[in-house]
CSV table of N, CA and C in Angstrom, one decimal:
chain,number,residue,atom,x,y,z
A,1,ASP,N,-5.4,-11.7,4.1
A,1,ASP,CA,-5.2,-12.1,5.0
A,1,ASP,C,-3.9,-11.7,5.8
A,2,TRP,N,-2.8,-11.2,4.9
A,2,TRP,CA,-1.7,-11.0,6.2
A,2,TRP,C,-2.1,-9.4,6.5
A,3,ASN,N,-1.6,-9.6,7.6
A,3,ASN,CA,-1.6,-8.5,8.9
A,3,ASN,C,-0.7,-7.5,9.0
A,4,GLY,N,0.4,-7.4,8.1
A,4,GLY,CA,1.4,-6.6,8.1
A,4,GLY,C,2.5,-6.9,8.9
A,5,PHE,N,2.4,-8.5,9.6
A,5,PHE,CA,3.6,-8.6,10.2
A,5,PHE,C,4.3,-9.5,9.4
A,6,GLY,N,5.6,-9.7,9.4
A,6,GLY,CA,6.3,-10.4,8.6
A,6,GLY,C,6.0,-10.2,7.1
A,7,ALA,N,6.7,-11.6,6.4
A,7,ALA,CA,6.3,-10.8,4.6
A,7,ALA,C,5.1,-11.3,4.2
A,8,MET,N,4.6,-10.5,3.3
A,8,MET,CA,3.3,-10.8,2.6
A,8,MET,C,3.5,-12.0,1.9
A,9,PRO,N,2.5,-12.7,1.8
A,9,PRO,CA,2.3,-14.2,0.9
A,9,PRO,C,2.8,-13.5,-0.6
A,10,GLU,N,3.6,-14.6,-1.6
A,10,GLU,CA,3.8,-14.1,-2.2
A,10,GLU,C,2.7,-14.0,-3.3
A,11,ASP,N,1.5,-15.1,-3.2
A,11,ASP,CA,0.3,-15.2,-3.8
A,11,ASP,C,-0.3,-13.7,-3.7
A,12,GLU,N,-0.4,-13.0,-2.2
A,12,GLU,CA,-1.3,-11.9,-2.2
A,12,GLU,C,-0.4,-10.9,-2.6
A,13,GLN,N,0.6,-10.8,-2.6
A,13,GLN,CA,1.4,-9.8,-3.6
A,13,GLN,C,1.2,-9.8,-4.9
A,14,ARG,N,1.0,-10.8,-5.6
A,14,ARG,CA,0.7,-10.9,-6.9
A,14,ARG,C,-0.5,-10.4,-7.3
A,15,ARG,N,-1.5,-10.8,-6.5
A,15,ARG,CA,-3.0,-10.3,-6.2
A,15,ARG,C,-3.2,-8.9,-6.4
A,16,LEU,N,-2.1,-8.1,-5.4
A,16,LEU,CA,-2.0,-6.9,-4.9
A,16,LEU,C,-1.3,-6.1,-6.5
A,17,ARG,N,-0.5,-6.6,-7.0
A,17,ARG,CA,-0.1,-6.2,-8.5
A,17,ARG,C,-1.0,-6.2,-9.5
A,18,GLN,N,-1.8,-7.3,-9.7
A,18,GLN,CA,-2.6,-7.6,-10.5
A,18,GLN,C,-3.8,-6.5,-10.4
A,19,LEU,N,-4.7,-6.4,-9.4
A,19,LEU,CA,-5.3,-5.4,-8.8
A,19,LEU,C,-4.9,-3.9,-9.3
A,20,ILE,N,-3.6,-3.6,-9.1
A,20,ILE,CA,-3.1,-2.2,-9.1
A,20,ILE,C,-2.7,-2.0,-11.0
A,21,GLU,N,-2.8,-3.1,-11.2
A,21,GLU,CA,-2.3,-3.1,-12.8
A,21,GLU,C,-3.4,-2.8,-13.6
A,22,THR,N,-4.6,-3.5,-13.1
A,22,THR,CA,-6.2,-3.7,-14.0
A,22,THR,C,-6.6,-1.8,-13.6
A,23,ALA,N,-6.5,-1.8,-12.8
A,23,ALA,CA,-7.0,-0.2,-12.2
A,23,ALA,C,-6.4,0.5,-13.3
A,24,HIS,N,-5.1,0.7,-13.1
A,24,HIS,CA,-4.4,1.7,-13.7
A,24,HIS,C,-4.6,1.2,-15.4
A,25,ALA,N,-4.8,0.2,-15.9
A,25,ALA,CA,-5.1,-0.1,-17.2
A,25,ALA,C,-6.3,0.6,-17.6
A,26,GLN,N,-7.7,0.7,-16.5
A,26,GLN,CA,-8.7,1.2,-16.8
A,26,GLN,C,-8.7,2.8,-16.4
A,27,GLY,N,-7.5,3.4,-16.4
A,27,GLY,CA,-7.2,5.0,-16.2
A,27,GLY,C,-7.9,4.9,-15.1
A,28,ARG,N,-7.8,4.2,-14.1
A,28,ARG,CA,-8.5,4.7,-12.4
A,28,ARG,C,-7.5,4.8,-11.5
A,29,GLN,N,-7.6,5.0,-10.5
A,29,GLN,CA,-7.0,5.2,-9.3
A,29,GLN,C,-7.3,4.2,-8.1
A,30,LEU,N,-6.7,3.9,-7.3
A,30,LEU,CA,-7.0,2.6,-6.0
A,30,LEU,C,-6.5,3.0,-4.9
A,31,ARG,N,-7.4,2.7,-4.0
A,31,ARG,CA,-7.0,2.9,-2.6
A,31,ARG,C,-8.0,2.0,-2.1
A,32,PHE,N,-7.3,1.3,-0.8
A,32,PHE,CA,-7.9,0.3,0.2
A,32,PHE,C,-8.0,0.9,1.8
A,33,TRP,N,-9.5,0.6,1.9
A,33,TRP,CA,-9.4,1.1,3.6
A,33,TRP,C,-9.5,-0.1,4.0
A,34,ALA,N,-9.4,0.0,5.6
A,34,ALA,CA,-9.1,-1.1,6.6
A,34,ALA,C,-8.2,-1.6,6.4
A,35,HIS,N,-6.6,-1.4,6.0
A,35,HIS,CA,-5.7,-2.6,6.2
A,35,HIS,C,-5.1,-2.0,7.2
A,36,PRO,N,-4.1,-2.9,7.6
A,36,PRO,CA,-3.4,-2.5,8.6
A,36,PRO,C,-2.6,-1.0,8.8
A,37,ASP,N,-2.6,0.0,9.9
A,37,ASP,CA,-2.1,1.0,9.5
A,37,ASP,C,-0.8,1.0,10.0
A,38,ARG,N,0.5,0.5,9.4
A,38,ARG,CA,1.7,0.7,10.1
A,38,ARG,C,2.4,0.8,8.6
A,39,SER,N,3.7,1.0,9.1
A,39,SER,CA,5.0,1.3,7.9
A,39,SER,C,4.9,0.1,7.4
A,40,SER,N,5.0,-1.0,7.8
A,40,SER,CA,5.2,-2.3,6.7
A,40,SER,C,4.3,-2.6,5.8
A,41,VAL,N,3.1,-1.9,6.1
A,41,VAL,CA,1.8,-1.9,5.1
A,41,VAL,C,2.2,-0.8,3.7
A,42,TRP,N,2.3,0.2,4.3
A,42,TRP,CA,2.7,1.4,3.6
A,42,TRP,C,3.7,1.2,2.7
A,43,GLY,N,4.7,0.6,3.1
A,43,GLY,CA,5.9,0.2,2.1
A,43,GLY,C,5.2,-1.0,1.1
A,44,LEU,N,5.0,-1.7,1.4
A,44,LEU,CA,4.1,-2.5,0.3
A,44,LEU,C,3.3,-2.3,-0.5
A,45,LEU,N,2.4,-1.3,-0.3
A,45,LEU,CA,1.5,-0.6,-1.1
A,45,LEU,C,2.2,0.4,-2.0
A,46,HIS,N,3.3,1.3,-0.9
A,46,HIS,CA,3.9,2.3,-1.9
A,46,HIS,C,4.7,1.6,-2.9
A,47,ASP,N,5.3,0.4,-2.7
A,47,ASP,CA,6.0,-0.1,-3.9
A,47,ASP,C,5.4,-0.7,-4.8
A,48,ALA,N,4.4,-1.4,-4.5
A,48,ALA,CA,3.6,-2.1,-5.6
A,48,ALA,C,3.0,-0.6,-6.3
A,49,GLY,N,2.6,0.2,-5.8
A,49,GLY,CA,2.3,1.4,-7.1
A,49,GLY,C,0.6,1.8,-6.9
A,50,MET,N,0.2,1.7,-5.7
A,50,MET,CA,-0.5,1.9,-5.2
A,50,MET,C,-0.8,3.5,-4.9
A,51,ASP,N,-1.9,4.2,-5.6
A,51,ASP,CA,-1.9,5.4,-5.9
A,51,ASP,C,-2.3,6.3,-4.5
A,52,TRP,N,-3.3,5.9,-3.7
A,52,TRP,CA,-3.5,6.5,-2.3
A,52,TRP,C,-3.4,5.3,-1.1
A,53,ILE,N,-2.6,5.7,-0.3
A,53,ILE,CA,-2.5,5.3,1.0
A,53,ILE,C,-3.6,5.6,2.1
A,54,ASN,N,-4.5,5.0,2.4
A,54,ASN,CA,-5.3,5.5,3.7
A,54,ASN,C,-4.7,5.0,5.0
A,55,THR,N,-5.2,6.5,5.8
A,55,THR,CA,-4.3,6.2,7.2
A,55,THR,C,-5.0,7.1,8.1
A,56,ASP,N,-4.6,6.7,9.3
A,56,ASP,CA,-5.6,7.6,10.4
A,56,ASP,C,-4.1,8.2,10.8
A,57,LYS,N,-3.0,7.9,10.7
A,57,LYS,CA,-1.4,8.3,11.2
A,57,LYS,C,-0.7,9.1,10.1
A,58,ILE,N,-1.6,10.4,9.9
A,58,ILE,CA,-1.1,11.1,9.0
A,58,ILE,C,0.3,11.8,8.8
A,59,PRO,N,0.8,12.1,10.3
A,59,PRO,CA,1.9,12.7,10.3
A,59,PRO,C,3.4,11.4,10.3
A,60,GLU,N,2.7,10.4,10.6
A,60,GLU,CA,3.9,9.3,10.4
A,60,GLU,C,3.9,8.7,8.9
A,61,LEU,N,2.6,8.8,8.7
A,61,LEU,CA,2.8,8.4,7.1
A,61,LEU,C,3.6,9.6,6.0
A,62,ALA,N,3.2,10.8,6.7
A,62,ALA,CA,4.2,12.0,5.8
A,62,ALA,C,5.7,11.6,6.0
A,63,GLU,N,6.2,11.4,7.2
A,63,GLU,CA,7.1,11.0,7.6
A,63,GLU,C,7.7,10.2,6.6
A,64,PHE,N,7.3,8.6,6.4
A,64,PHE,CA,7.1,7.9,5.8
A,64,PHE,C,7.5,7.9,4.5
A,65,LEU,N,6.5,8.7,3.8
A,65,LEU,CA,6.7,8.9,2.5
A,65,LEU,C,8.0,10.1,2.0
A,66,ASP,N,8.5,10.7,3.3
A,66,ASP,CA,9.6,12.0,2.6
A,66,ASP,C,10.6,11.0,2.9
A,67,LEU,N,10.8,9.8,3.7
A,67,LEU,CA,12.0,9.0,4.0
A,67,LEU,C,11.9,8.4,2.6
A,68,LYS,N,10.7,7.8,2.0
A,68,LYS,CA,11.2,7.0,0.6
A,68,LYS,C,11.4,7.6,-0.6
A,69,GLU,N,11.1,9.3,-0.6
A,69,GLU,CA,11.4,9.8,-1.4
A,69,GLU,C,13.3,10.1,-1.6
A,70,GLU,N,13.5,10.1,-0.2
A,70,GLU,CA,15.5,10.0,-0.3
A,70,GLU,C,15.8,8.9,-0.3
A,71,GLU,N,15.4,7.6,-0.5
A,71,GLU,CA,15.9,6.6,-1.1
A,71,GLU,C,16.4,6.5,-2.3
């Protein structure tokens, strides 16, 4: 239900982490389609361990990921 504005509710964060952990335990990678295409969502997915971040904003995502690597 989270739209990428404000903080993601803790129960949704927990579910996201569980989905990622389950996929990784099965030796699978995970990518979501149709999530809000903004840096707040990219950051949350990245920090949760998402394997692939889907976007139509490739240059912006590349810049975002470059900044994440510098952290």
